[in-house]
Coordinates of C-alpha atoms in Angstrom, one line a residue:
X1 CA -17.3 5.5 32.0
X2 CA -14.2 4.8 29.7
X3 CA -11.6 2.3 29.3
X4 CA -9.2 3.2 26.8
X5 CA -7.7 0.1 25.0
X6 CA -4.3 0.5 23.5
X7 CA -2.2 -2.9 22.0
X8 CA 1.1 -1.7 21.6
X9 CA 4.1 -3.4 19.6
X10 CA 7.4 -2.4 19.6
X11 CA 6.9 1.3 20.4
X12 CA 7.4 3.5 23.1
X13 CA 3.3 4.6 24.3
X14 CA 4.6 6.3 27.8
X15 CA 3.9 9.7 26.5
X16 CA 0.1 8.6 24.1
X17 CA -0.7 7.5 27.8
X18 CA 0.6 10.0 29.6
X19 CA -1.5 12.8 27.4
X20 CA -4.9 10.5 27.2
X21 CA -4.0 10.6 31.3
X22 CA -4.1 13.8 31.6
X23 CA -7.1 14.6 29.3
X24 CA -9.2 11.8 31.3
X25 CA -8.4 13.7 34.4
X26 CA -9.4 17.0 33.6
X27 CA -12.4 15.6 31.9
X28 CA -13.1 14.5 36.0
X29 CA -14.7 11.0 34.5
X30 CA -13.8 7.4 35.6
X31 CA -11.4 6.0 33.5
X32 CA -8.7 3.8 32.9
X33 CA -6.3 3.0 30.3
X34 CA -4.7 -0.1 29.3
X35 CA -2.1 -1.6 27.5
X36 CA -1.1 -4.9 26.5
X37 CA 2.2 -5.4 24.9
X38 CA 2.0 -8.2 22.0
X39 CA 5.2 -9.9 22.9
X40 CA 7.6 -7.8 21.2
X41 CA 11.3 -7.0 22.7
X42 CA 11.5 -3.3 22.8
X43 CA 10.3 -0.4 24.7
X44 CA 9.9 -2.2 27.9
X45 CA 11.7 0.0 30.2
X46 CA 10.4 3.2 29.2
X47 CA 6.4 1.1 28.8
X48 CA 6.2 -0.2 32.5
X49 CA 6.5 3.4 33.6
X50 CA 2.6 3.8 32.7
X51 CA 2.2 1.7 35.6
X52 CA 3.2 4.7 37.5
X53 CA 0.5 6.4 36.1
X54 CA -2.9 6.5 38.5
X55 CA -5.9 4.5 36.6
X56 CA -3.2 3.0 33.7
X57 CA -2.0 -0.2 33.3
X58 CA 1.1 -2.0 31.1
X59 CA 1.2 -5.5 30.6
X60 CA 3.0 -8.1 28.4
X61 CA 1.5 -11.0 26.4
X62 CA 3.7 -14.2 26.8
X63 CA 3.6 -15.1 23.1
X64 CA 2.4 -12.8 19.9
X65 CA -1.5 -13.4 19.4
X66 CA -1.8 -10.6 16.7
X67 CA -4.4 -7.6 17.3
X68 CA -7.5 -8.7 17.2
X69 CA -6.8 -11.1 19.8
X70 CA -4.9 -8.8 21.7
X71 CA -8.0 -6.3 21.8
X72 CA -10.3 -8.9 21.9
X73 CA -8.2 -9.6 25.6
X74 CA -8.2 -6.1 26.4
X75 CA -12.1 -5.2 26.3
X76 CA -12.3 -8.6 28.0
X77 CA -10.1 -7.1 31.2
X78 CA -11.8 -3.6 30.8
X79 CA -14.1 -2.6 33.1
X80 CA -16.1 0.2 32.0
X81 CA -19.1 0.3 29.9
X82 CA -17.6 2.3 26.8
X83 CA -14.3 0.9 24.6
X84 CA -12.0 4.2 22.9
X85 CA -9.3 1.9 20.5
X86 CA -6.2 3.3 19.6
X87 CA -3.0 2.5 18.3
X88 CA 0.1 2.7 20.3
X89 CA 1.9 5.2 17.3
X90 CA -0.9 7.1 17.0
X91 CA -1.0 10.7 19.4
X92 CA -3.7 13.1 20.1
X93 CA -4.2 16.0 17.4
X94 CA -6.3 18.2 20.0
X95 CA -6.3 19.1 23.7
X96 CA -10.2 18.4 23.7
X97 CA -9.7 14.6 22.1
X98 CA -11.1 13.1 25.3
X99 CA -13.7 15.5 25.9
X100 CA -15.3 15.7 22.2
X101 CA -15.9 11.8 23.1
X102 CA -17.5 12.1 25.8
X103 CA -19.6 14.5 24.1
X104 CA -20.7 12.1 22.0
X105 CA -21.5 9.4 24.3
X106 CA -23.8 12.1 25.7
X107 CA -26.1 12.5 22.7
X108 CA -26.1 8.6 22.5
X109 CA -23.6 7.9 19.9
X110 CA -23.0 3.7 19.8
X111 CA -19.7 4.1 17.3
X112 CA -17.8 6.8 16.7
X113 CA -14.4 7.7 14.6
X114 CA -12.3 10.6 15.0
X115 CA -10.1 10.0 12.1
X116 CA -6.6 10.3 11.3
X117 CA -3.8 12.6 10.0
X118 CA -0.6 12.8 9.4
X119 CA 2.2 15.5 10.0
X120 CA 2.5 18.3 7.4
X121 CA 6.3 18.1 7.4
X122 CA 7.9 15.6 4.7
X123 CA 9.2 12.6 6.8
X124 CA 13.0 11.4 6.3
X125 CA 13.7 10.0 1.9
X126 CA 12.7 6.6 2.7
X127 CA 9.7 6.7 4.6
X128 CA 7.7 8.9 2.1
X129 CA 5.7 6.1 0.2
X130 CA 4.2 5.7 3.8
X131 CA 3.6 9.1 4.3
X132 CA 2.2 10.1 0.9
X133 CA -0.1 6.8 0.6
X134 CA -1.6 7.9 4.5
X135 CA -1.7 11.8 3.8
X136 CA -3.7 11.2 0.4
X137 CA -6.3 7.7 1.7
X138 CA -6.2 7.9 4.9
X139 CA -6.0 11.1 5.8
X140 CA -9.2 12.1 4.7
X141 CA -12.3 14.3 5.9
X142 CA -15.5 13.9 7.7
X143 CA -17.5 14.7 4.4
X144 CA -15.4 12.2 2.8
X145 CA -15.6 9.7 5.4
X146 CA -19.3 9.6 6.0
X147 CA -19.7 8.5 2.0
X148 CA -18.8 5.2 3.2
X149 CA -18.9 5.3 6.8
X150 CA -18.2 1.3 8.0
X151 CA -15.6 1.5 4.9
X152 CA -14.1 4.4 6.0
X153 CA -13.3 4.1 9.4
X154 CA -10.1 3.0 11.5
X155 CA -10.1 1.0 14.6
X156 CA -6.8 3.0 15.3
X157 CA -9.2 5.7 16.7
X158 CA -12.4 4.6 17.1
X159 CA -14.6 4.5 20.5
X160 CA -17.6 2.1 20.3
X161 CA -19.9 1.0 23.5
X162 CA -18.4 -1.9 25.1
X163 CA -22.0 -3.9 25.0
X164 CA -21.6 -3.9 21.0
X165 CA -17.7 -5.2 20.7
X166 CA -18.4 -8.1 22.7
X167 CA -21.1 -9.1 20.6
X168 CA -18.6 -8.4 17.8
X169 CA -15.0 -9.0 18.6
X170 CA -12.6 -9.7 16.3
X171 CA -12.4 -12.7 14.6
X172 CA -9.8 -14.7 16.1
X173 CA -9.1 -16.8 13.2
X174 CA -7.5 -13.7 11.7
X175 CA -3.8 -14.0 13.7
X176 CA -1.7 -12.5 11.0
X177 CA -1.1 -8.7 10.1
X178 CA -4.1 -7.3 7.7
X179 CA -7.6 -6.4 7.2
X180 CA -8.8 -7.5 10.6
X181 CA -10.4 -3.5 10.8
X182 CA -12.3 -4.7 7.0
X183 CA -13.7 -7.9 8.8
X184 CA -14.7 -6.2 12.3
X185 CA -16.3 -2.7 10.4
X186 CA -18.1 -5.0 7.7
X187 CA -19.4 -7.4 10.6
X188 CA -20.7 -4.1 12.2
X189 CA -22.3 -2.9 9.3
X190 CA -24.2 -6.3 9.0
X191 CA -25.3 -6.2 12.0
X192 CA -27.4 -2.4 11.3
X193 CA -24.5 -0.9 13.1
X194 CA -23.5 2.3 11.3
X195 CA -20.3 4.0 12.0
X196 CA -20.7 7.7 13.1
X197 CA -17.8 10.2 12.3
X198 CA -16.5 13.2 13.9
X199 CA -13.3 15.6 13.1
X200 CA -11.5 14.3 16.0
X201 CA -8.3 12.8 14.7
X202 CA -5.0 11.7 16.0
X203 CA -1.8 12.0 13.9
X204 CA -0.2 8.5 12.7
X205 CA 3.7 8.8 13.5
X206 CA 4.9 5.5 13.7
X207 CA 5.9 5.2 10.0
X208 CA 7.8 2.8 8.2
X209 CA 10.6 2.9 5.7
X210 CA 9.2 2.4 2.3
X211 CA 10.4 -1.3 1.8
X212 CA 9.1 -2.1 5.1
X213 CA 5.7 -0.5 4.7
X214 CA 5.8 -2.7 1.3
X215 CA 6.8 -6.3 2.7
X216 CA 3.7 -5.4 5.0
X217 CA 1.4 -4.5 2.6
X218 CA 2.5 -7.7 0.7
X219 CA 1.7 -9.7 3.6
X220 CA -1.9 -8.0 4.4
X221 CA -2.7 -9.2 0.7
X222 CA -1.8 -12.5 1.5
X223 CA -4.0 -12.5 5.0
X224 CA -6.7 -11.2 2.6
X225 CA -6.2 -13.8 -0.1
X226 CA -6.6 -16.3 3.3
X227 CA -9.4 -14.4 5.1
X228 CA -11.7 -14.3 1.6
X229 CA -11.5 -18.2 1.5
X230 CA -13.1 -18.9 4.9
X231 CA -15.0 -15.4 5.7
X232 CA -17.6 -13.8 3.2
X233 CA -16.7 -10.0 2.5
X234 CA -18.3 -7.4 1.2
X235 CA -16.6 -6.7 -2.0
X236 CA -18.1 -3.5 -2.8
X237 CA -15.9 -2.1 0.5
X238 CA -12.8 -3.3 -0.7
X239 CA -10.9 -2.2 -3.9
X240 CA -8.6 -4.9 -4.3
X241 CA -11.0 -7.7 -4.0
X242 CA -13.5 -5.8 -6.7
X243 CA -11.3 -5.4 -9.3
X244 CA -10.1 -9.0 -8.5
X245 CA -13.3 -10.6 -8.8
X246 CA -13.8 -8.6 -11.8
X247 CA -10.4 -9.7 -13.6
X248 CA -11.7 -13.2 -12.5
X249 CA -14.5 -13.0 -14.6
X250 CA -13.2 -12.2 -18.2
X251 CA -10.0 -14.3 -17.3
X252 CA -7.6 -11.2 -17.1
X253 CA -5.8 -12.0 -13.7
X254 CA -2.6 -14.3 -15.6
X255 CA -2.1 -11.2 -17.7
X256 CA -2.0 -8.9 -15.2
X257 CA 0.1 -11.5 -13.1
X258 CA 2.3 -11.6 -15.8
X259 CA 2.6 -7.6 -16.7
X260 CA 3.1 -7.4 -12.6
X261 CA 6.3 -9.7 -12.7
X262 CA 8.0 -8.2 -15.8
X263 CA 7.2 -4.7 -14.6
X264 CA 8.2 -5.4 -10.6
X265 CA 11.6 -4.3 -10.2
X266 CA 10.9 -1.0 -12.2
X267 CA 7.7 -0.7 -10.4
X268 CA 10.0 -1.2 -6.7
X269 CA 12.0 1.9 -8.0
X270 CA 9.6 4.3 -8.3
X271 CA 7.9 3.1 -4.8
X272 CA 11.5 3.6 -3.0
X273 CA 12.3 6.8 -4.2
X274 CA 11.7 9.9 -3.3
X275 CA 8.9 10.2 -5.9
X276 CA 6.5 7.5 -5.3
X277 CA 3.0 7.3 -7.4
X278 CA 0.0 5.8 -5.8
X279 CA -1.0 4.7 -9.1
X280 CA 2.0 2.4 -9.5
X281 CA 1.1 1.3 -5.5
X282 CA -2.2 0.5 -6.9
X283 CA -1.0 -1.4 -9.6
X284 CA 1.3 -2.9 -7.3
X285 CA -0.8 -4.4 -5.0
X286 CA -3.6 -5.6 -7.5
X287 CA -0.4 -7.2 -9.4
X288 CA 0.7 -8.8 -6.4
X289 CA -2.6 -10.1 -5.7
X290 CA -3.3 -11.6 -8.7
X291 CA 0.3 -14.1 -8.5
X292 CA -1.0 -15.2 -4.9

């Protein structure tokens, strides 16, 4: 029935698994969940308890393949005929998450997202650009969603029948952090394969400080800037490589380079305080993309 397929990276997923467990269970369906650690040094201890757990299983890649490639290994060991992704800092928002997916594999769904949220309570000072940038475009509804559906979706919570990821996967020449979901959803949606979407979402509570969740976001852009060069993308699905292009056209990207470099370190204020504007993260990431 369902293998639940969770890569996990420095975090502690004892108790995602041990409330996916017990869902599974009372659901009465064969199941298993597992979990493949991408070589990172934390969390051990408390992570090889899942193997405690009846129908789960923890185990530790020997060197750090990134997550494509460590899902891509996961669906490979899995052994059931439907795939439910998730991230390893994402947790359950319902009693029912299990169940409301198995009632869509019942009516014949091939791909389905649940979506994501994020906690109502304001995190600590320094993690808020994290938490306002998820709560305000990621966060969003099914109305919302189904606008763009393939665009719009998460592999962080996404179940899809195993038959159609294997004739998918990620693309393995993706190894660093960013955009793999963009590739792997647009590759779908090529393919005929439309995403469907549910309100069955799981809170995102692994959140990074501010400055970290911007030295990632810097290094996405630059996976992007690689990824565009060897794999044709569908601009219309992604922002950053529209406006791009479009700058690229009437010669515009040096100025905005240029604007993006003088205005940087006041831009780097407002993102780290406790006041942070999307609209100066926008600009921030289309500046940074333009001096890559």
């Amino acid at each position: 029935m369902l293998s639940v397929l969770i890569p996990t990276y420095n975090y502690n997923v004892f108790p995602l698994v041990s409330e996916l467990q017990k869902q599974c269970l009372e659901c009465k369906i064969e199941f298993e969940i597992l979990c493949q650690d991408d070589s990172s040094n934390t969390f051990e201890l408390e992570n090889l308890k899942v193997n405690h757990l009846e129908n789960c299983n923890f185990s530790k890649n020997d060197s750090n393949l990134g997550r494509g490639i460590n899902i891509n290994f996961l669906s490979e060991k899995s052994k059931f005929n439907w795939l439910l992704i998730m991230d390893c800092d994402t947790f359950p928002t319902q009693k029912t998450f299990i169940q409301n997916y198995i009632k869509q594999i019942k009516v014949g769904e091939k791909i389905v997202f649940g979506g994501i949220k994020y906690q109502k309570e304001k995190p600590d000072n320094n993690q808020l650009l994290r938490w306002i940038y998820g709560k305000n475009r990621e966060s969003l509804s099914v109305e919302k969603r189904i606008k763009n559906p393939n665009g719009n979706a998460l592999t962080s919570n996404l179940l899809i029948q195993k038959e159609i990821f294997l004739s998918t996967k990620f693309d393995e020449s993706i190894t660093k952090y960013g955009y793999e979901d963009l590739v792997f959803l647009m590759s779908l949606k090529k393919k005929g394969l439309v995403v469907k979407h549910i309100d069955n979402p799981t809170f995102h509570l692994g959140l990074e400080t501010s400055q970290q969740f911007l030295d990632k976001t810097k290094t996405a852009l630059e996976n992007l800037k690689l990824i565009s060069k060897t794999i044709p993308l569908d601009q219309s699905e992604s922002k950053i490589l529209r406006t791009y292009n479009f700058l690229k056209r009437f010669y515009l990207v040096s100025i905005i380079s240029f604007l993006f470099k003088k205005g940087e370190r006041k831009t780097m204020t407002n993102l780290l305080s406790q006041t942070p504007s999307l609209l100066l993260f926008d600009f921030y990431k289309l500046g940074y993309y333009c001096t890559i």
